[in-house]
Short mmCIF file of C-alpha atoms in Angstrom, two decimals:
data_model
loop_
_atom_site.label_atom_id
_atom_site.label_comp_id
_atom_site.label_asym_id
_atom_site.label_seq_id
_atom_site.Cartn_x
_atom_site.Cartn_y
_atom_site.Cartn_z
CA UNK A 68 54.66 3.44 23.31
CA UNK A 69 51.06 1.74 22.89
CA UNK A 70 48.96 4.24 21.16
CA UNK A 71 46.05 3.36 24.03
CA UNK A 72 45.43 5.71 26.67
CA UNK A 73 44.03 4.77 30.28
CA UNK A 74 42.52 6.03 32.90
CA UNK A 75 42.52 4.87 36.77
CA UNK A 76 39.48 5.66 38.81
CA UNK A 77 40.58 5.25 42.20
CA UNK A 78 43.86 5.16 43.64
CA UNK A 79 43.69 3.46 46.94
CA UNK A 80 45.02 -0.11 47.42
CA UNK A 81 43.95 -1.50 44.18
CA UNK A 82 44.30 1.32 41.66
CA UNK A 83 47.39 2.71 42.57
CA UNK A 84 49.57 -0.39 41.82
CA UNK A 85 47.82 -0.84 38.80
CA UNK A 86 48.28 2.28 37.80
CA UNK A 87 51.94 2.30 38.19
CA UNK A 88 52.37 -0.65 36.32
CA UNK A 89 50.41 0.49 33.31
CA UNK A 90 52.57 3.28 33.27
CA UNK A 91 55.42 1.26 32.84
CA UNK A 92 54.14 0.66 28.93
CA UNK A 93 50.80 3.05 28.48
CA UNK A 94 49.89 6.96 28.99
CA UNK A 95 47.58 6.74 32.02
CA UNK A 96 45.81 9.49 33.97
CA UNK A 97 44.68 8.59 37.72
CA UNK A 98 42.00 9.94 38.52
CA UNK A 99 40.89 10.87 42.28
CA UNK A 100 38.17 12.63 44.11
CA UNK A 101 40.74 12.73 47.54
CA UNK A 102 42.68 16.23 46.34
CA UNK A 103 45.47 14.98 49.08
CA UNK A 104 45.69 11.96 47.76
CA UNK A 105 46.80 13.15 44.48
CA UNK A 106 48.75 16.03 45.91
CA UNK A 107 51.06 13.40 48.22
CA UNK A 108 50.95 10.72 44.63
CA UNK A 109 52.63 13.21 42.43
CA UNK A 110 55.09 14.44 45.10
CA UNK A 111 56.06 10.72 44.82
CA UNK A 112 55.00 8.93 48.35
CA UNK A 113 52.23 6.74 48.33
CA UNK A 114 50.87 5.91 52.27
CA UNK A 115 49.35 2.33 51.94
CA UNK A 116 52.84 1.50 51.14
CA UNK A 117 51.57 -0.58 48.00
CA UNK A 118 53.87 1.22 45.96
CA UNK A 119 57.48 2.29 47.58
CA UNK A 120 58.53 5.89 46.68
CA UNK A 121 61.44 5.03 43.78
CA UNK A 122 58.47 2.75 42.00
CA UNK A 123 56.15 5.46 42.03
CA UNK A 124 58.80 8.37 41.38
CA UNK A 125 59.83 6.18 38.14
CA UNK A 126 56.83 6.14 36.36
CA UNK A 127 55.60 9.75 37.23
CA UNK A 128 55.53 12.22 34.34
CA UNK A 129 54.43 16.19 34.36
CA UNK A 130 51.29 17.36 34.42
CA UNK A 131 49.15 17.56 30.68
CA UNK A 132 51.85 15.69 29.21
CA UNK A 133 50.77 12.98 26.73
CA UNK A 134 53.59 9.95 26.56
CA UNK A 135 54.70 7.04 28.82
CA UNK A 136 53.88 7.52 32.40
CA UNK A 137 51.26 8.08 34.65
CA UNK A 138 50.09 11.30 36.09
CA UNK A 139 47.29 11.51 38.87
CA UNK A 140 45.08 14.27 38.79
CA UNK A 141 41.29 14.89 40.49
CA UNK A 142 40.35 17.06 37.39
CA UNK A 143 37.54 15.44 35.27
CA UNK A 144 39.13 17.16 32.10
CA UNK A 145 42.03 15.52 32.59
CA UNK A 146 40.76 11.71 31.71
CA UNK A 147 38.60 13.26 28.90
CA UNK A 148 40.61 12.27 26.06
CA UNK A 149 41.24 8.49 27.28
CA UNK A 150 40.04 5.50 25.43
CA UNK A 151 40.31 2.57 27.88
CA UNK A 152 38.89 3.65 31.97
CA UNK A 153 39.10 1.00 34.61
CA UNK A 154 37.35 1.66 37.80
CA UNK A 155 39.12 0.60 41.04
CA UNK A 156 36.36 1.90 43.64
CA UNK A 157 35.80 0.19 47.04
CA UNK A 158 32.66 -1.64 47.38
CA UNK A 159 31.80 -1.62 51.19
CA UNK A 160 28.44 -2.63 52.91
CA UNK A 161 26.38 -0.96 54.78
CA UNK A 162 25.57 -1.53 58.69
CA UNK A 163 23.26 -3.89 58.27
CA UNK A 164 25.60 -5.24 55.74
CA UNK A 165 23.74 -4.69 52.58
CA UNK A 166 26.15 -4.01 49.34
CA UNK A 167 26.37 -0.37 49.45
CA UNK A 168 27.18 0.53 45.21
CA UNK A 169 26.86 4.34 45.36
CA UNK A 170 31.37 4.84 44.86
CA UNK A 171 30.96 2.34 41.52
CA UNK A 172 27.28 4.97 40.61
CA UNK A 173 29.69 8.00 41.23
CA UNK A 174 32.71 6.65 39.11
CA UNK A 175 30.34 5.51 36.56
CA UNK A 176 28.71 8.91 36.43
CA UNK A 177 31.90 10.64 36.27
CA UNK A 178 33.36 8.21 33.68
CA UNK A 179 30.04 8.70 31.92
CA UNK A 180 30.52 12.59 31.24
CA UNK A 181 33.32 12.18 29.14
CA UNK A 182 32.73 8.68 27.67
CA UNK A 183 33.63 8.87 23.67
CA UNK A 184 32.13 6.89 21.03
CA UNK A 185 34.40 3.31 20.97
CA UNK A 186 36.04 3.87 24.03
CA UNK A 187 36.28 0.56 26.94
CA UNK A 188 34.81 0.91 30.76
CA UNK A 189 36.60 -1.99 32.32
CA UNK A 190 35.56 -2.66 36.17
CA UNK A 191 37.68 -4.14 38.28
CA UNK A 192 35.39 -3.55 42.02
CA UNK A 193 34.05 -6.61 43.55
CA UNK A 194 30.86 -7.05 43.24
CA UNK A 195 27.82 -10.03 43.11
CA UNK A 196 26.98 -11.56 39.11
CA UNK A 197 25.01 -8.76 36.98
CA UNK A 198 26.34 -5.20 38.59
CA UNK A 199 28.43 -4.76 35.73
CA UNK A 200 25.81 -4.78 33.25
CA UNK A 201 22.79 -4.03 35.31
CA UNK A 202 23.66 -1.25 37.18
CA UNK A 203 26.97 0.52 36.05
CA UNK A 204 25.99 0.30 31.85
CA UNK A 205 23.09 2.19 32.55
CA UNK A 206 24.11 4.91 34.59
CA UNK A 207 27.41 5.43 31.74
CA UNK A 208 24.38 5.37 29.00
CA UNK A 209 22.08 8.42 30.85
CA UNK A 210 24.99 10.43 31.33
CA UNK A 211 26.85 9.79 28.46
CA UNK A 212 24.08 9.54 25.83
CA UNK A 213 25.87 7.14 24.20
CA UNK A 214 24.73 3.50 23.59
CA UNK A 215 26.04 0.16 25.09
CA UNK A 216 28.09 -1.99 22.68
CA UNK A 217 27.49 -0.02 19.95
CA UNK A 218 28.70 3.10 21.06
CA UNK A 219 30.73 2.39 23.79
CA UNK A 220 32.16 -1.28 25.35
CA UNK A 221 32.76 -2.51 28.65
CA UNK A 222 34.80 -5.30 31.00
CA UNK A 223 35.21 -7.05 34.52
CA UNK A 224 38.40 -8.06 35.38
CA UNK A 225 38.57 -8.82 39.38
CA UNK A 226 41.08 -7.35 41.29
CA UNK A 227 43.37 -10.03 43.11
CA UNK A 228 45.66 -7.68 45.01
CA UNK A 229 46.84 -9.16 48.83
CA UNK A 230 47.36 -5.66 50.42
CA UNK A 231 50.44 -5.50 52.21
CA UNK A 232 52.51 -8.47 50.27
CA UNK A 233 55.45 -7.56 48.59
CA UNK A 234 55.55 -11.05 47.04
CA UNK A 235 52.19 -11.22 44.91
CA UNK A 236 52.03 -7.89 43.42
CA UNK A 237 49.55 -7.05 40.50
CA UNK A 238 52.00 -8.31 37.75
CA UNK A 239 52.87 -12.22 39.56
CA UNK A 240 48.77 -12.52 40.37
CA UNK A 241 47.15 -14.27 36.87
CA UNK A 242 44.25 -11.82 35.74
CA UNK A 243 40.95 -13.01 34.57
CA UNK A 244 39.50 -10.68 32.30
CA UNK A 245 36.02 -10.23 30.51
CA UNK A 246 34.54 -8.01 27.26
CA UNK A 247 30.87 -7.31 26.51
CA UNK A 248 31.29 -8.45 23.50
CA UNK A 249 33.24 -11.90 22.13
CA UNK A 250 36.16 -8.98 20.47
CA UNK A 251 35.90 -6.22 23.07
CA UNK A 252 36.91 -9.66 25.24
CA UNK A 253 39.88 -10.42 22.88
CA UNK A 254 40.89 -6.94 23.37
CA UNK A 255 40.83 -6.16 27.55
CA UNK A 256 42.25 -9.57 27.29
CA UNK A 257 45.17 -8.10 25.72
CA UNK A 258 45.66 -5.02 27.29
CA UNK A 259 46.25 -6.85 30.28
CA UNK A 260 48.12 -9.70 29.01
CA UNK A 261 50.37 -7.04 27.51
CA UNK A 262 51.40 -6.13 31.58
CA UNK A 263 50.39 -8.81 33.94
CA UNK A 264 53.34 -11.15 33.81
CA UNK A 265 51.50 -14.19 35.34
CA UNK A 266 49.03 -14.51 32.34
CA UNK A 267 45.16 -13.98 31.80
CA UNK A 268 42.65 -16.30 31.66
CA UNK A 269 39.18 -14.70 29.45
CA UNK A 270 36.25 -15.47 30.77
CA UNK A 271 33.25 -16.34 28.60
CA UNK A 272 31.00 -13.46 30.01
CA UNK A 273 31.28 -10.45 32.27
CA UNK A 274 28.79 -12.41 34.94
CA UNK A 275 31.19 -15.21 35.08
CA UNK A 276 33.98 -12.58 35.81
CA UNK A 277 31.84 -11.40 38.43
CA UNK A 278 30.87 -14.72 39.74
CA UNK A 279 33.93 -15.88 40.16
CA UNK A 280 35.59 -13.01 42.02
CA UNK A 281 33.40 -13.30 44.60
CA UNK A 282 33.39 -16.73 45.57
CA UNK A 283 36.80 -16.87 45.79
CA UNK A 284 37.00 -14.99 48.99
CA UNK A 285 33.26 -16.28 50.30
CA UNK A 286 35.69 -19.52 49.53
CA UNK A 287 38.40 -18.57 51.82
CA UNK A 288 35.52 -16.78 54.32
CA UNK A 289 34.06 -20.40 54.95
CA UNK A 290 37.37 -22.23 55.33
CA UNK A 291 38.31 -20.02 58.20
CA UNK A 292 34.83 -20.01 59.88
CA UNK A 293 35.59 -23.81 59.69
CA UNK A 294 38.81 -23.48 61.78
CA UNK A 295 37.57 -20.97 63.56
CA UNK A 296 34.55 -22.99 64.78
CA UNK A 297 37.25 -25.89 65.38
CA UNK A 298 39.47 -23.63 67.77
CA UNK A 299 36.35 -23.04 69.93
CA UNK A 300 35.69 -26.99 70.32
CA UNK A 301 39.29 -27.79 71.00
CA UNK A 302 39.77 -24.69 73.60
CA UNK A 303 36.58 -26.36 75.57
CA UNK A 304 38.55 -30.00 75.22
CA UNK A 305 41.86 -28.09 76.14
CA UNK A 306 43.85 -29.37 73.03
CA UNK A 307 46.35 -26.60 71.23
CA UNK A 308 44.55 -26.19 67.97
CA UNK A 309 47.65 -24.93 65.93
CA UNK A 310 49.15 -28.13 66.93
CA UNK A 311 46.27 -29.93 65.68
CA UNK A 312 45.97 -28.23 62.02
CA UNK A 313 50.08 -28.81 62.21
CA UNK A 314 49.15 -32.81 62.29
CA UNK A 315 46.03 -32.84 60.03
CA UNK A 316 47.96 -30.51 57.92
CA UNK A 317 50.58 -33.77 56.80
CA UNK A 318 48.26 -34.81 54.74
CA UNK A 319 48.41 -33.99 51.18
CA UNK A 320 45.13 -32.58 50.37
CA UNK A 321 44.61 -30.87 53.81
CA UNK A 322 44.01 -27.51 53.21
CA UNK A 323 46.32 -25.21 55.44
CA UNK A 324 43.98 -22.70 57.05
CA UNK A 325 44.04 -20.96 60.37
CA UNK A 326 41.55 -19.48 63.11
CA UNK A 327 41.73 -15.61 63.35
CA UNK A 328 39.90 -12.34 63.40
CA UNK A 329 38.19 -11.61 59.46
CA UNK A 330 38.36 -8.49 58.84
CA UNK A 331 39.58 -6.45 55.29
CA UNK A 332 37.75 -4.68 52.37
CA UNK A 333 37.55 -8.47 50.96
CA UNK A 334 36.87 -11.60 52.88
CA UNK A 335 34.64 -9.95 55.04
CA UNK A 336 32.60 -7.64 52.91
CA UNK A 337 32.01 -10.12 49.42
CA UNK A 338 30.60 -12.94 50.76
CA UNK A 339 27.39 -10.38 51.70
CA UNK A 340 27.58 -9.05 47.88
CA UNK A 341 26.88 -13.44 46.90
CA UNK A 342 24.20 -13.42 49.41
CA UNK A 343 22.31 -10.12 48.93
CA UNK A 344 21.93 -11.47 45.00
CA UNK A 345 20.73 -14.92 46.29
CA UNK A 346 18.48 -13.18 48.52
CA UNK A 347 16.70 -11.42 46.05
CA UNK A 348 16.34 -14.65 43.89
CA UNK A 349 14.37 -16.22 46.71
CA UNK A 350 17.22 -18.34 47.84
CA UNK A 351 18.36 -18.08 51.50
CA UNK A 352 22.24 -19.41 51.53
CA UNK A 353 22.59 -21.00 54.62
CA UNK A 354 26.78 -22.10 54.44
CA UNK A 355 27.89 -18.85 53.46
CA UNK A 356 25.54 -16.78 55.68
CA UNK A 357 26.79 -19.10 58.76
CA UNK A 358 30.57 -18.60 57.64
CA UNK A 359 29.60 -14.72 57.92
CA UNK A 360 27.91 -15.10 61.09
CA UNK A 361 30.61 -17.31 62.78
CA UNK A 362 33.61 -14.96 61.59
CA UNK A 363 31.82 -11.82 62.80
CA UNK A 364 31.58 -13.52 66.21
CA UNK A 365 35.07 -13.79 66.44
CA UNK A 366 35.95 -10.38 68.13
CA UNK A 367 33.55 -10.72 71.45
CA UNK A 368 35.02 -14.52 71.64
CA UNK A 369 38.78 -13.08 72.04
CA UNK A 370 37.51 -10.30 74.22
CA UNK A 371 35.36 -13.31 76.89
CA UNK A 372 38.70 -15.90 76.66
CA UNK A 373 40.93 -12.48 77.58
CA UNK A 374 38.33 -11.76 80.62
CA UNK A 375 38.16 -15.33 81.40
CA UNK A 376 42.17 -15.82 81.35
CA UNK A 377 42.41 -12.39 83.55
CA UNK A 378 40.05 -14.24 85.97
CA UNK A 379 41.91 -17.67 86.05
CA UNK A 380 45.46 -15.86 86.53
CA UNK A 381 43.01 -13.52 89.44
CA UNK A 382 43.75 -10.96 87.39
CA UNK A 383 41.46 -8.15 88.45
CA UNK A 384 39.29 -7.08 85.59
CA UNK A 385 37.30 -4.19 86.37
CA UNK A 386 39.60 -0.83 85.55
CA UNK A 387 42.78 -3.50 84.13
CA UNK A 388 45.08 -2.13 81.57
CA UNK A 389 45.31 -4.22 78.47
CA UNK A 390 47.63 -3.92 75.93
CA UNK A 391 46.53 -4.49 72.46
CA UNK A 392 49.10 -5.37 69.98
CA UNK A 393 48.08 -4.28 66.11
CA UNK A 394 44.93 -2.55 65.05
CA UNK A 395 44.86 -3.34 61.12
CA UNK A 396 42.80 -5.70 59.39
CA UNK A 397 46.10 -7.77 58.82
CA UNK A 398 50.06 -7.77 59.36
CA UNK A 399 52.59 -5.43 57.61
CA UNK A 400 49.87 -3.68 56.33
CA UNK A 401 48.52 -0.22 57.28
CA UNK A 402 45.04 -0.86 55.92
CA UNK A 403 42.23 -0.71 58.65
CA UNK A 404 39.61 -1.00 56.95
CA UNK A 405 37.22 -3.16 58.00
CA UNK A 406 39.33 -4.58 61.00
CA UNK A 407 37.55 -6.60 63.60
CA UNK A 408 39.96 -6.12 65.92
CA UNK A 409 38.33 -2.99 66.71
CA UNK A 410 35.48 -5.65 67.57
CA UNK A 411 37.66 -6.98 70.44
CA UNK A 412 38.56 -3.91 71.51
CA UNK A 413 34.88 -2.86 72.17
CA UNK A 414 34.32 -5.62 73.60
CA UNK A 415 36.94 -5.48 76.27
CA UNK A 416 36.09 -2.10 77.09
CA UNK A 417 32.43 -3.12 78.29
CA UNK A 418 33.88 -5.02 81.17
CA UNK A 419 35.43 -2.02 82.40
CA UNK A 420 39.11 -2.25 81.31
CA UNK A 421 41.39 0.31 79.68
CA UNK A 422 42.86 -0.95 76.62
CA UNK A 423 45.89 0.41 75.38
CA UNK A 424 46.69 0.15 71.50
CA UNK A 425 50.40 -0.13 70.24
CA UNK A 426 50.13 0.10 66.22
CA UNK A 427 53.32 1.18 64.15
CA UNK A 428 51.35 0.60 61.06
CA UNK A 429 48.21 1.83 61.82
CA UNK A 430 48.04 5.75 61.41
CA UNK A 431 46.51 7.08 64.12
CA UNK A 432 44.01 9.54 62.44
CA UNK A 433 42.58 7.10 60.41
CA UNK A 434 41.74 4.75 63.36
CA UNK A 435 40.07 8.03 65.71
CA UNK A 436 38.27 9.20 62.20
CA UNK A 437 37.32 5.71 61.19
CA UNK A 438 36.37 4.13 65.19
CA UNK A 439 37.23 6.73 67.70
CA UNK A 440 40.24 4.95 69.17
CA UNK A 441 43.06 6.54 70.19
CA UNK A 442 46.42 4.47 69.05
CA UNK A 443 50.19 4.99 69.52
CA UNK A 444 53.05 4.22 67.01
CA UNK A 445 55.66 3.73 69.39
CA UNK A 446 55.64 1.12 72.88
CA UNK A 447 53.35 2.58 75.71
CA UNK A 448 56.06 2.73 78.46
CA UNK A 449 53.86 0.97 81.15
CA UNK A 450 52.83 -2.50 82.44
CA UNK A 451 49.77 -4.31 81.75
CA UNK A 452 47.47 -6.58 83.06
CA UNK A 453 47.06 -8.52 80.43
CA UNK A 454 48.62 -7.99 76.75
CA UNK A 455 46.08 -9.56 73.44
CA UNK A 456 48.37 -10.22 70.27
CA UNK A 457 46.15 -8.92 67.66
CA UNK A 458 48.10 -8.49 64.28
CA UNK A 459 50.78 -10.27 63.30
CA UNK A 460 53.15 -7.06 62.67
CA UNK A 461 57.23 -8.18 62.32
CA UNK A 462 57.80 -5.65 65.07
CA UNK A 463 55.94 -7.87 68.05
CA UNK A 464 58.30 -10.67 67.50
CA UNK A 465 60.71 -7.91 68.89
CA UNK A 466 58.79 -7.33 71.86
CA UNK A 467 60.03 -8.41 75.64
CA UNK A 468 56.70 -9.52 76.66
CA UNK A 469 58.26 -10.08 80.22
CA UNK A 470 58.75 -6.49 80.37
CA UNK A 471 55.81 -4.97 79.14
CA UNK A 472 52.86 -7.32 81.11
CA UNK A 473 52.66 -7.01 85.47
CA UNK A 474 54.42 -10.02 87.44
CA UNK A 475 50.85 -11.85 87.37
CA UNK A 476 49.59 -10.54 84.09
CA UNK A 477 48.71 -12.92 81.26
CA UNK A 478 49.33 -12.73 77.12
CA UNK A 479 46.74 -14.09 75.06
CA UNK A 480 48.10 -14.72 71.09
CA UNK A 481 45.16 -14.40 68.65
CA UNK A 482 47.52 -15.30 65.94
CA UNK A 483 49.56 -18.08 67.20
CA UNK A 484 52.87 -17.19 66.23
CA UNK A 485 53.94 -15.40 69.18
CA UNK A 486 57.64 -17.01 70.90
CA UNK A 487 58.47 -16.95 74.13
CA UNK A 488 55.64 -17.37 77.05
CA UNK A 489 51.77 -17.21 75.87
CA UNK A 490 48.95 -18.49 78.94
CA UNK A 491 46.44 -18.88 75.83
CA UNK A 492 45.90 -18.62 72.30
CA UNK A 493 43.03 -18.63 69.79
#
């Protein structure tokens, strides 16, 4: 066993699975503030189904037991005597969608009262170029009393996990990984490397780290504002956009993206993180502020082409049932954080309809805690005026649309992959 010992901070969607697979080679402590959370980890069931219950029961060891494993705990004292902590917070924004950092201040604080002299803070939460060293160092240095790089060290290594696939897990994703110092580098380098299958890549400096998380998904953020932007020219010109991105898409360099709703605790949160540093720079970034802008429109333009579909098909509109199909931010996935289809379905409500939400992912206290919706796991037994395909979930493709919708009531596929009769689609 490696004679390192690690501790988690934050076990949601991101530190859970990298917890686990530490554990496979390394003594690591999770640590938790959500006492439920660690209560249903260490009976073995993890509900973001990131981790399936024999992975997680595998690696699980007793409680105050040093050795292989990992055991999660919500006890401060319990990640005292680690030497390596890597903080896995969310980083949301706020309403106005400033970068809110007050989870990574709280980790850092807590990390910070039982830092040890040569131990490694390694950060893994998205955030924009200098948060790292500018705002988490200090607050481990007040509460610690200890001082940076010569006392204690710290990293950034960007998380990459897709929440909800079962095919790029933490170990298959290459990790780039940073030190504060050209050895402390050499050494987070390797304490990965030692785990993540896929390989490392070291970058010269934390802010590069940093940097380079968060354009990748401002990257992907702009792509699909691009194809979103295209799927509202082609619907006025009446030409399938899927079919056109299938014909453009022959081309070799073409890259293959598709219109939809952006939601997530990633593409639609870390572009803000890039612009709220620019901002205070003096630089106003117009492309990635207008990628932001268009992608947040997305939800009230589904909602207008469902009312204007209803009204084509003289559907009445005012007190209509509408059944929505999937609530979370994407499909297979329980996560709904950040989902915009909660976007659409405010919108649809302000021209008077009912809408009806059929989630088997979703759970259902989450989404009334989170948005004050009401959802239901299993198929409302009912017909609808008109059913919106939100989420991609395996169990629509299942569905007997035919059934479910009125003899004159229309289905409108946000995703374009439903089979079978569709009257529109994004």
């Amino acid at each position: 066993m490696n004679k390192e010992k690690i501790a988690i901070i934050g076990l949601g969607y991101v530190g859970l699975p990298l917890a686990r697979l530490f554990a496979t080679q390394y003594d690591v402590i999770g640590f938790d503030i959500n006492q439920d959370r660690i209560n249903e980890l260490n009976s073995g069931t993890d509900s973001t189904l990131e981790v399936d219950d024999a992975t997680l029961q595998a690696v699980l060891k007793p409680a105050h037991t040093n050795g292989l494993g990992l055991y999660c705990s919500s006890d401060i004292n319990d990640i005292a005597s680690c030497n390596y902590y890597i903080v896995t917070v969310p980083t949301p924004v706020d309403k106005n969608n400033r970068p809110v950092l007050t989870p990574l201040y709280k980790s850092s604080e807590t990390v910070g009262k039982v830092l040890s002299k040569g131990d490694v803070v390694i950060y893994e939460s998205t955030v924009y170029p200098g948060v790292t060293e500018e705002e988490c160092i200090p607050v481990l240095e007040r509460v610690s009393g200890l001082t940076f790089n010569k006392d204690f060290y710290a990293g950034y290594s960007p998380e990459r996990i897709n929440p909800g696939d079962k095919e790029h897990t933490v170990e298959k994703i290459l990790k780039v990984t940073s030190g504060s110092t050209p050895e402390i580098g050499k050494k987070i380098d390797a304490l990965y490397a030692s785990v993540i299958t896929a390989g490392t890549h070291l970058a010269p400096t934390i802010k590069v780290a940093e940097a380079a998380k968060v354009i990748e998904n401002s990257q992907r953020d702009i792509n699909i504002a691009f194809v979103n932007e295209l799927a509202k020219i082609f619907n006025l010109m009446g030409i399938d956009t899927h079919d056109v991105l299938e014909a453009a898409g022959t081309k070799w360099n073409f890259l293959p993206f598709k219109p939809g709703l952006v939601g997530g605790h990633c593409i639609g949160v870390d572009p803000y993180y890039l612009a709220q540093k620019a901002q205070e720079l003096g630089y106003h970034p117009e492309i990635i502020l207008a990628g932001r802008r268009l992608n947040d429109s997305m939800g009230s333009y589904v909602a207008s082409e469902v009312i204007k579909l209803m009204l084509q098909n003289d559907v009445r509109v005012k007190g209509s049932r509408i059944l929505l199909l999937g609530i979370t931010f994407k499909e297979n996935c329980p996560d709904v954080r950040n989902t915009k289809v909660v976007d659409v379905v405010y919108n649809l409500k302000e021209y008077g309809t009912e809408v009806v939400i059929y989630d088997p992912w979703a759970n259902p206290e989450e989404v009334m805690h989170e948005y004050g919706l009401e959802t239901h796991k299993s198929v409302p037994d009912n017909r609808y005026d008109a059913i919106v395909h939100a989420v991609a979930h395996k169990e629509f493709n299942k569905l007997d649309l035919e059934t479910l919708k009125k003899e004159n009531g229309v289905v409108y596929d946000v995703k374009g992959v439903l089979e079978g009769k569709v009257n529109a689609k994004l």
